[in-house]
Coordinates of C-alpha atoms and ligand atoms in Angstrom, one line a residue:
M21 CA -62.5 97.5 -49.3
T22 CA -62.7 96.2 -52.9
E23 CA -60.8 93.3 -54.2
A24 CA -58.0 93.5 -56.8
A25 CA -59.5 92.9 -60.3
D26 CA -56.7 90.4 -61.1
L27 CA -58.5 87.8 -59.0
A28 CA -61.4 87.5 -61.5
P29 CA -59.6 84.9 -63.7
I30 CA -58.9 82.7 -60.7
R31 CA -62.4 83.0 -59.5
E32 CA -63.7 82.1 -62.9
A33 CA -61.4 79.1 -63.2
V34 CA -62.5 77.7 -59.8
R35 CA -66.1 78.2 -60.8
A36 CA -65.6 76.4 -64.1
L37 CA -63.9 73.5 -62.3
C38 CA -66.6 73.3 -59.7
G39 CA -69.2 73.2 -62.4
N40 CA -68.1 69.7 -63.1
F41 CA -69.1 68.7 -59.6
P42 CA -72.8 69.5 -59.3
G43 CA -75.2 68.8 -56.4
A44 CA -75.9 65.2 -57.4
Y45 CA -72.2 64.4 -57.0
W46 CA -72.1 65.8 -53.4
R47 CA -75.4 64.2 -52.5
G48 CA -74.1 60.8 -53.5
L49 CA -71.0 61.2 -51.5
D50 CA -73.0 62.5 -48.5
R51 CA -75.2 59.5 -48.4
E52 CA -72.2 57.1 -48.4
R53 CA -70.0 59.4 -46.3
A54 CA -67.5 59.0 -49.0
Y55 CA -64.4 61.1 -49.8
P56 CA -64.6 63.3 -52.9
E57 CA -61.5 61.8 -54.6
E58 CA -62.3 63.2 -58.1
F59 CA -63.0 66.7 -56.9
V60 CA -59.8 66.8 -54.8
A61 CA -57.8 65.4 -57.7
A62 CA -59.2 68.1 -60.1
L63 CA -58.4 70.9 -57.6
T64 CA -54.9 69.5 -57.1
K65 CA -54.2 69.1 -60.8
A66 CA -55.3 72.7 -61.4
G67 CA -52.8 73.8 -58.8
F68 CA -55.4 75.5 -56.5
L69 CA -54.4 73.6 -53.4
A70 CA -50.7 74.7 -53.9
A71 CA -51.7 78.3 -53.9
L72 CA -49.7 79.3 -50.8
I73 CA -46.6 77.2 -51.5
P74 CA -43.8 79.5 -52.9
E75 CA -42.8 79.0 -56.5
E76 CA -39.3 77.8 -55.6
Y77 CA -41.0 74.7 -54.1
G78 CA -43.2 74.1 -57.1
G79 CA -46.3 75.9 -55.7
S80 CA -48.3 78.8 -57.2
G81 CA -46.9 81.4 -54.8
L82 CA -50.2 83.2 -54.6
T83 CA -51.3 85.7 -51.9
M84 CA -53.6 84.9 -49.0
T85 CA -56.2 87.0 -50.7
A86 CA -56.1 84.8 -53.8
A87 CA -56.1 81.6 -51.7
A88 CA -59.2 82.9 -49.8
A89 CA -60.9 83.7 -53.1
I90 CA -60.3 80.1 -54.2
M91 CA -61.9 78.6 -51.0
E92 CA -64.8 81.1 -51.2
E93 CA -65.6 80.2 -54.8
I94 CA -65.5 76.5 -54.0
Q95 CA -68.2 77.0 -51.4
A96 CA -70.2 79.5 -53.4
S97 CA -70.4 76.9 -56.1
G98 CA -72.1 74.4 -53.7
C99 CA -69.0 72.3 -53.4
N100 CA -67.3 71.3 -50.1
G101 CA -63.7 72.5 -49.7
A102 CA -63.5 71.0 -46.2
A103 CA -62.4 67.8 -47.9
C104 CA -59.1 69.3 -48.7
H105 CA -58.7 72.9 -47.4
A106 CA -56.0 71.7 -44.9
Q107 CA -53.7 70.8 -47.9
M108 CA -53.5 74.5 -48.6
Y109 CA -52.5 75.7 -45.1
T110 CA -51.1 72.9 -43.0
M111 CA -47.8 73.0 -44.8
G112 CA -47.3 76.6 -43.5
T113 CA -45.8 75.3 -40.3
V114 CA -43.2 73.4 -42.3
L115 CA -42.6 76.4 -44.5
R116 CA -42.1 78.7 -41.6
H117 CA -40.4 76.5 -39.1
G118 CA -39.1 73.4 -40.9
S119 CA -35.4 72.9 -41.8
A120 CA -34.1 73.5 -45.3
E121 CA -33.9 69.7 -45.7
Q122 CA -37.5 69.2 -44.6
K123 CA -38.8 71.9 -47.0
A124 CA -36.9 70.5 -49.9
R125 CA -38.0 66.9 -49.1
Y126 CA -41.7 67.6 -48.6
L127 CA -42.9 70.9 -50.1
P128 CA -42.5 70.0 -53.9
G129 CA -44.5 66.7 -53.4
I130 CA -47.2 68.6 -51.5
A131 CA -47.3 71.2 -54.2
R132 CA -47.8 68.5 -56.9
G133 CA -50.3 66.7 -54.7
D134 CA -48.2 63.4 -54.7
L135 CA -48.0 64.0 -51.0
R136 CA -51.0 64.9 -49.0
L137 CA -50.4 66.9 -45.8
Q138 CA -54.0 67.5 -44.7
A139 CA -54.1 65.8 -41.3
F140 CA -53.6 68.0 -38.3
G141 CA -53.5 66.3 -34.9
V142 CA -54.0 68.8 -32.1
T143 CA -57.4 68.2 -30.4
E144 CA -57.6 65.4 -27.8
P145 CA -60.6 63.8 -26.0
T146 CA -59.8 65.0 -22.5
S147 CA -58.1 68.4 -23.1
G148 CA -60.5 69.8 -25.7
T149 CA -59.7 73.5 -26.4
D150 CA -57.2 73.6 -23.6
T151 CA -54.4 72.5 -25.9
L152 CA -51.7 73.0 -23.2
S153 CA -53.2 70.1 -21.3
L154 CA -52.9 67.6 -24.1
R155 CA -51.6 64.2 -23.0
T156 CA -50.0 62.7 -26.1
T157 CA -46.3 62.3 -25.4
A158 CA -43.2 62.0 -27.6
A159 CA -40.1 60.6 -25.8
R160 CA -36.7 60.7 -27.4
D161 CA -35.1 57.3 -27.8
G162 CA -31.8 57.5 -29.7
D163 CA -32.5 58.4 -33.3
H164 CA -36.3 58.1 -32.7
Y165 CA -39.2 59.5 -30.8
V166 CA -41.7 57.1 -29.3
I167 CA -45.2 58.5 -29.4
N168 CA -48.1 57.5 -27.2
G169 CA -51.5 58.9 -26.8
Q170 CA -54.7 59.7 -28.7
K171 CA -56.1 62.5 -30.9
L172 CA -59.7 63.2 -31.7
W173 CA -61.3 64.9 -34.7
T174 CA -58.2 64.4 -36.8
S175 CA -59.9 65.2 -40.1
R176 CA -58.8 63.6 -43.4
A177 CA -56.3 61.3 -41.7
E178 CA -57.4 58.4 -43.9
H179 CA -56.8 60.6 -47.0
S180 CA -53.5 62.0 -46.0
D181 CA -49.9 60.7 -46.3
L182 CA -48.5 63.1 -43.7
M183 CA -49.8 64.4 -40.4
L184 CA -48.7 67.4 -38.5
L185 CA -48.8 66.3 -34.8
L186 CA -48.5 68.2 -31.6
A187 CA -47.2 66.2 -28.6
R188 CA -45.7 66.8 -25.3
T189 CA -41.9 66.3 -25.1
T190 CA -41.3 67.8 -21.6
P191 CA -43.7 67.1 -18.7
R192 CA -45.8 70.1 -17.9
E193 CA -44.4 70.6 -14.4
Q194 CA -40.8 70.5 -15.8
A195 CA -41.4 72.8 -18.7
A196 CA -39.6 76.2 -18.8
S197 CA -42.8 78.1 -19.2
R198 CA -46.6 77.6 -19.4
T199 CA -46.4 77.3 -23.2
A200 CA -43.1 75.4 -23.5
G201 CA -42.6 71.6 -23.7
L202 CA -44.9 70.8 -26.7
S203 CA -43.3 69.9 -30.0
V204 CA -44.5 69.5 -33.6
F205 CA -43.8 66.5 -35.7
L206 CA -44.3 65.8 -39.3
I207 CA -45.3 62.2 -39.4
D208 CA -45.2 60.0 -42.5
M209 CA -48.3 58.0 -41.7
R210 CA -47.6 55.5 -44.5
E211 CA -44.6 54.3 -42.5
V212 CA -46.4 53.7 -39.2
K213 CA -49.9 52.6 -40.0
G214 CA -50.4 49.3 -38.3
K215 CA -47.1 49.8 -36.5
G216 CA -48.3 51.9 -33.6
L217 CA -50.7 54.1 -35.5
T218 CA -54.4 53.3 -35.7
I219 CA -57.0 55.5 -37.4
R220 CA -60.7 55.1 -36.8
P221 CA -63.4 57.1 -38.7
I222 CA -66.0 59.0 -36.8
R223 CA -69.4 59.4 -38.4
T224 CA -70.7 62.9 -38.1
M225 CA -73.8 64.9 -39.1
M226 CA -72.0 65.9 -42.3
N227 CA -69.6 64.2 -44.7
H228 CA -66.3 65.4 -43.2
A229 CA -63.9 62.4 -43.2
T230 CA -62.9 63.0 -39.6
T231 CA -61.3 60.4 -37.4
E232 CA -59.8 59.5 -34.0
V233 CA -56.2 58.4 -34.0
F234 CA -54.4 56.2 -31.5
F235 CA -50.6 56.1 -31.0
E236 CA -49.2 53.1 -29.2
N237 CA -45.4 53.1 -28.9
M238 CA -45.3 54.6 -32.4
R239 CA -41.6 55.0 -33.3
V240 CA -40.8 57.8 -35.7
P241 CA -37.4 59.1 -36.9
A242 CA -36.1 62.0 -34.8
D243 CA -35.8 64.1 -37.9
N244 CA -39.6 64.2 -38.0
L245 CA -39.3 67.0 -35.4
V246 CA -40.2 70.4 -36.9
G247 CA -38.1 73.3 -35.6
V248 CA -36.9 73.3 -32.0
E249 CA -38.1 70.8 -29.4
G250 CA -40.4 72.3 -26.9
Q251 CA -41.4 75.3 -29.1
G252 CA -44.3 73.5 -30.9
F253 CA -47.2 75.4 -29.3
R254 CA -45.8 78.7 -30.7
Y255 CA -45.4 77.1 -34.2
I256 CA -49.0 75.8 -34.2
L257 CA -50.4 79.2 -33.1
S258 CA -48.5 80.8 -35.9
G259 CA -50.4 78.7 -38.4
M260 CA -53.8 79.5 -37.0
N261 CA -54.3 82.9 -38.6
A262 CA -54.0 81.4 -42.1
E263 CA -56.5 78.6 -41.2
R264 CA -58.9 81.1 -39.7
I265 CA -58.8 83.4 -42.7
L266 CA -59.3 80.6 -45.2
I267 CA -62.1 79.0 -43.3
A268 CA -63.7 82.4 -42.9
A269 CA -63.5 82.8 -46.7
E270 CA -65.3 79.4 -47.0
C271 CA -68.0 80.7 -44.8
I272 CA -68.4 83.7 -47.0
G273 CA -68.8 81.4 -50.0
D274 CA -71.4 79.3 -48.2
A275 CA -73.3 82.5 -47.2
K276 CA -73.3 83.6 -50.9
W277 CA -74.6 80.2 -52.0
F278 CA -77.5 80.3 -49.5
I279 CA -78.3 83.9 -50.3
A280 CA -78.3 83.3 -54.0
K281 CA -80.5 80.2 -53.6
A282 CA -83.0 82.0 -51.4
A283 CA -83.2 85.1 -53.6
A284 CA -83.8 83.0 -56.7
Y285 CA -86.4 80.8 -55.0
A286 CA -88.2 83.8 -53.4
G287 CA -88.5 85.3 -56.8
E288 CA -90.0 82.3 -58.5
R289 CA -92.1 80.6 -55.9
V290 CA -95.7 81.8 -56.2
V291 CA -98.0 81.4 -53.2
F292 CA -101.3 83.4 -52.7
G293 CA -100.9 84.5 -56.3
R294 CA -97.6 86.4 -56.0
P295 CA -93.9 85.6 -55.6
I296 CA -93.1 84.9 -51.9
G297 CA -90.2 87.3 -52.3
Q298 CA -92.7 90.2 -52.7
N299 CA -93.5 89.8 -49.0
Q300 CA -91.2 91.8 -46.8
G301 CA -91.4 89.0 -44.3
V302 CA -89.6 86.9 -46.8
Q303 CA -87.3 89.5 -48.5
F304 CA -86.0 91.2 -45.3
P305 CA -84.3 88.1 -43.9
I306 CA -82.6 87.6 -47.2
A307 CA -81.4 91.2 -47.2
R308 CA -80.3 90.9 -43.6
A309 CA -78.3 87.8 -44.4
Y310 CA -76.7 89.7 -47.3
I311 CA -75.7 92.6 -45.1
G312 CA -74.2 90.3 -42.6
M313 CA -72.2 88.4 -45.2
R314 CA -70.9 91.6 -46.8
A315 CA -69.7 93.0 -43.4
A316 CA -68.0 89.7 -42.7
E317 CA -66.4 89.7 -46.1
L318 CA -64.8 93.1 -45.5
M319 CA -63.2 91.7 -42.3
V320 CA -61.9 88.6 -44.1
R321 CA -60.3 90.9 -46.7
E322 CA -58.8 93.1 -44.1
A323 CA -57.3 90.0 -42.3
A324 CA -55.9 88.6 -45.5
T325 CA -54.4 92.0 -46.5
L326 CA -52.7 92.3 -43.1
Y327 CA -51.5 88.7 -43.3
E328 CA -49.9 89.1 -46.7
A329 CA -48.2 92.3 -45.5
G330 CA -46.6 90.3 -42.8
K331 CA -48.4 92.3 -40.1
N332 CA -50.0 90.9 -36.9
C333 CA -53.5 89.9 -37.9
G334 CA -54.5 87.8 -34.8
A335 CA -57.5 90.0 -33.9
E336 CA -58.7 90.4 -37.5
A337 CA -58.3 86.7 -38.4
N338 CA -60.3 85.8 -35.3
M339 CA -63.0 88.4 -35.9
A340 CA -63.2 87.4 -39.6
K341 CA -63.7 83.8 -38.7
H342 CA -66.3 84.7 -36.1
L343 CA -68.3 87.1 -38.3
A344 CA -68.1 84.8 -41.3
A345 CA -69.2 81.7 -39.4
E346 CA -72.1 83.6 -37.9
A347 CA -73.0 85.0 -41.3
S348 CA -73.0 81.6 -43.0
W349 CA -75.0 80.0 -40.3
A350 CA -77.6 82.9 -40.3
A351 CA -77.8 82.6 -44.1
A352 CA -78.2 78.8 -43.9
D353 CA -81.1 79.2 -41.4
M354 CA -82.7 81.9 -43.6
C355 CA -82.4 79.7 -46.7
V356 CA -84.2 76.8 -45.1
Q357 CA -87.0 79.1 -43.9
T358 CA -87.3 80.7 -47.3
H359 CA -87.7 77.3 -49.0
G360 CA -90.3 76.1 -46.5
G361 CA -90.7 72.4 -46.8
F362 CA -88.4 72.1 -49.8
G363 CA -85.5 73.3 -47.6
F364 CA -85.6 69.8 -46.0
A365 CA -85.6 67.9 -49.3
E366 CA -82.2 66.3 -50.1
E367 CA -82.4 67.2 -53.8
F368 CA -82.3 71.0 -53.1
D369 CA -78.9 70.6 -51.4
I370 CA -79.9 73.1 -48.8
E371 CA -80.1 70.7 -45.9
R372 CA -76.7 69.3 -46.8
K373 CA -75.0 72.7 -47.0
F374 CA -76.9 73.6 -43.8
R375 CA -75.3 70.7 -42.0
E376 CA -71.9 71.4 -43.4
T377 CA -71.8 75.1 -42.5
R378 CA -73.0 74.4 -38.9
L379 CA -69.5 73.3 -38.1
Y380 CA -67.8 76.6 -38.3
T381 CA -69.0 78.3 -35.1
V382 CA -67.4 75.3 -33.3
A383 CA -64.3 74.3 -35.3
P384 CA -61.5 75.0 -35.9
I385 CA -62.1 77.3 -32.9
S386 CA -65.4 77.9 -31.1
T387 CA -67.1 81.2 -30.7
N388 CA -66.4 81.5 -27.0
L389 CA -62.7 81.1 -27.5
I390 CA -62.7 83.9 -30.1
L391 CA -64.6 86.2 -27.8
S392 CA -62.1 85.4 -25.0
Y393 CA -59.3 86.2 -27.4
I394 CA -60.8 89.6 -28.3
A395 CA -61.7 90.3 -24.6
E396 CA -58.1 89.6 -23.4
H397 CA -55.8 90.6 -26.2
V398 CA -57.7 93.5 -27.8
L399 CA -59.7 94.9 -24.9
G400 CA -57.2 94.1 -22.1
L401 CA -59.8 92.3 -19.9
P402 CA -58.5 89.7 -17.4
R403 CA -57.8 86.3 -18.8
S404 CA -60.9 84.1 -18.1
Y405 CA -59.4 80.6 -18.3
Ligands
LIG518 C1 -66.0 67.9 -37.7 C2 -64.8 68.3 -36.9 C3 -63.5 68.4 -37.5 C4 -62.4 68.8 -36.7 N1 -61.2 68.7 -37.3 C5 -60.1 68.8 -36.5 C6 -58.8 68.6 -37.0 O1 -58.6 68.2 -38.1 N2 -57.7 68.6 -36.1 C7 -57.9 69.0 -34.8 O2 -56.9 69.1 -34.1 N3 -59.1 69.3 -34.3 C8 -60.2 69.2 -35.1 N4 -61.5 69.5 -34.6 C9 -61.6 69.8 -33.2 C10 -62.1 71.3 -33.0 O3 -61.1 72.2 -33.3 C11 -62.7 71.3 -31.6 O4 -63.9 70.5 -31.6 C12 -63.0 72.8 -31.2 O5 -61.9 73.5 -31.1 C13 -63.8 72.8 -29.9 O6 -63.1 72.0 -29.0 P1 -63.8 70.8 -28.2 O7 -64.7 70.0 -29.1 O8 -62.8 70.0 -27.4 O9 -64.7 71.5 -27.2 P2 -64.4 71.9 -25.7 O10 -63.1 72.5 -25.5 O11 -64.8 70.7 -24.8 O12 -65.5 73.0 -25.4 C14 -66.9 72.7 -25.4 C15 -67.7 74.0 -25.4 O13 -67.3 74.8 -24.2 C16 -66.9 76.1 -24.6 N5 -65.8 76.4 -23.7 C17 -64.7 75.7 -23.3 N6 -63.9 76.3 -22.5 C18 -64.4 77.6 -22.3 C19 -64.1 78.7 -21.6 N7 -63.0 78.8 -20.9 N8 -64.9 79.8 -21.7 C20 -66.0 79.8 -22.4 N9 -66.4 78.7 -23.1 C21 -65.6 77.6 -23.1 C22 -66.4 76.0 -26.0 O14 -66.5 77.2 -26.7 C23 -67.4 75.0 -26.6 O15 -68.5 75.6 -27.0 C24 -62.6 69.2 -35.4 C25 -63.9 69.1 -34.8 C26 -65.0 68.7 -35.5 C27 -66.3 68.7 -34.9

């Protein structure tokens, strides 16, 4: 499956932009666990984060394949798109399920980057992957909803104006079905910070700007509800294929970065009087990582193609995410090994990218849950949970 040649200019433009943000920039931020404001501003200004917003709302109206190419190039350049990838896809729920008024009110600002919608509040401390057990509640009170509860791992909440939030509006035992009773809200965090909304950063092994978020009698206007009350779980699921494809593309970019670094180093590092890459024990792991990356890349392209054709791509999006996350992690491990001791030195950027790419077999969905999906929905095996 080859890629349309017309993506070459986009890829080149992303590469050129990323060239202004070299390893030293990311190392400095990583040390401080600081947010890459300048990088995000540059991507926004160039319109890359508005790739999936239709032109009628001021976006670039590009395909999923093009959006995936953007994310891939960011990572392949050694940058970290996790700082802002959600700005690209979180708006999809509003686009698909929001009212005409919500779309007109929010999407142009998101496209321009004046409004950041890159906080996604689903995961909670007690429920984990079992989303239907989440405990955050939203109770209708006149023209408002009153929200109580807690979210965990709400990434970029401190760098976002809006949050897409999943909360329970009907108690589980009273809901019409197993998946009913959850609702999606588009919260303007600027209005409620300090008035029922508290955000606390969580320091992690990589620079990811993630947080925990507390809601205490947080009152939001009833028109923050997206779509129909009680249908939120379905809306959130419908956005997950885009997220999986784009993050899979990031993993492909990471894998390409690790493979290029390793191949270059193996060619120039001389030990025992010859380049280490002349030893099959060094070159085979690099070749193996490349093969794994290319296979995963094909699945990412297939998932993106199905997605933009409006076809069901649940299986392909999950398989793409799985294969790509495994490929990037395998390439990261190989890259450290190829570099020997230098793989651990900050200035080579490898240890930083190694920490960053480790996330993707866990989030936004962990390996076991993808395997369960394939077992149940593709192979027809009994549901295991
Ligand atoms: C840095 C970071 C950023 C994140 N950003 C966001 C965000 O912006 N918004 C958001 O909502 N969430 C976010 N998450 C949460 C992320 O989606 C979850 O961590 C992930 O889905 C796994 O859920 P969990 O941590 O609750 O693990 P758990 O559900 O507690 O699972 C722990 C382990 O058990 C396994 N497991 C659980 N149940 C089963 C089963 N039935 N069968 C087999 N294995 C099982 C899982 O695969 C996993 O390996 C982020 C997480 C991290 C670490």
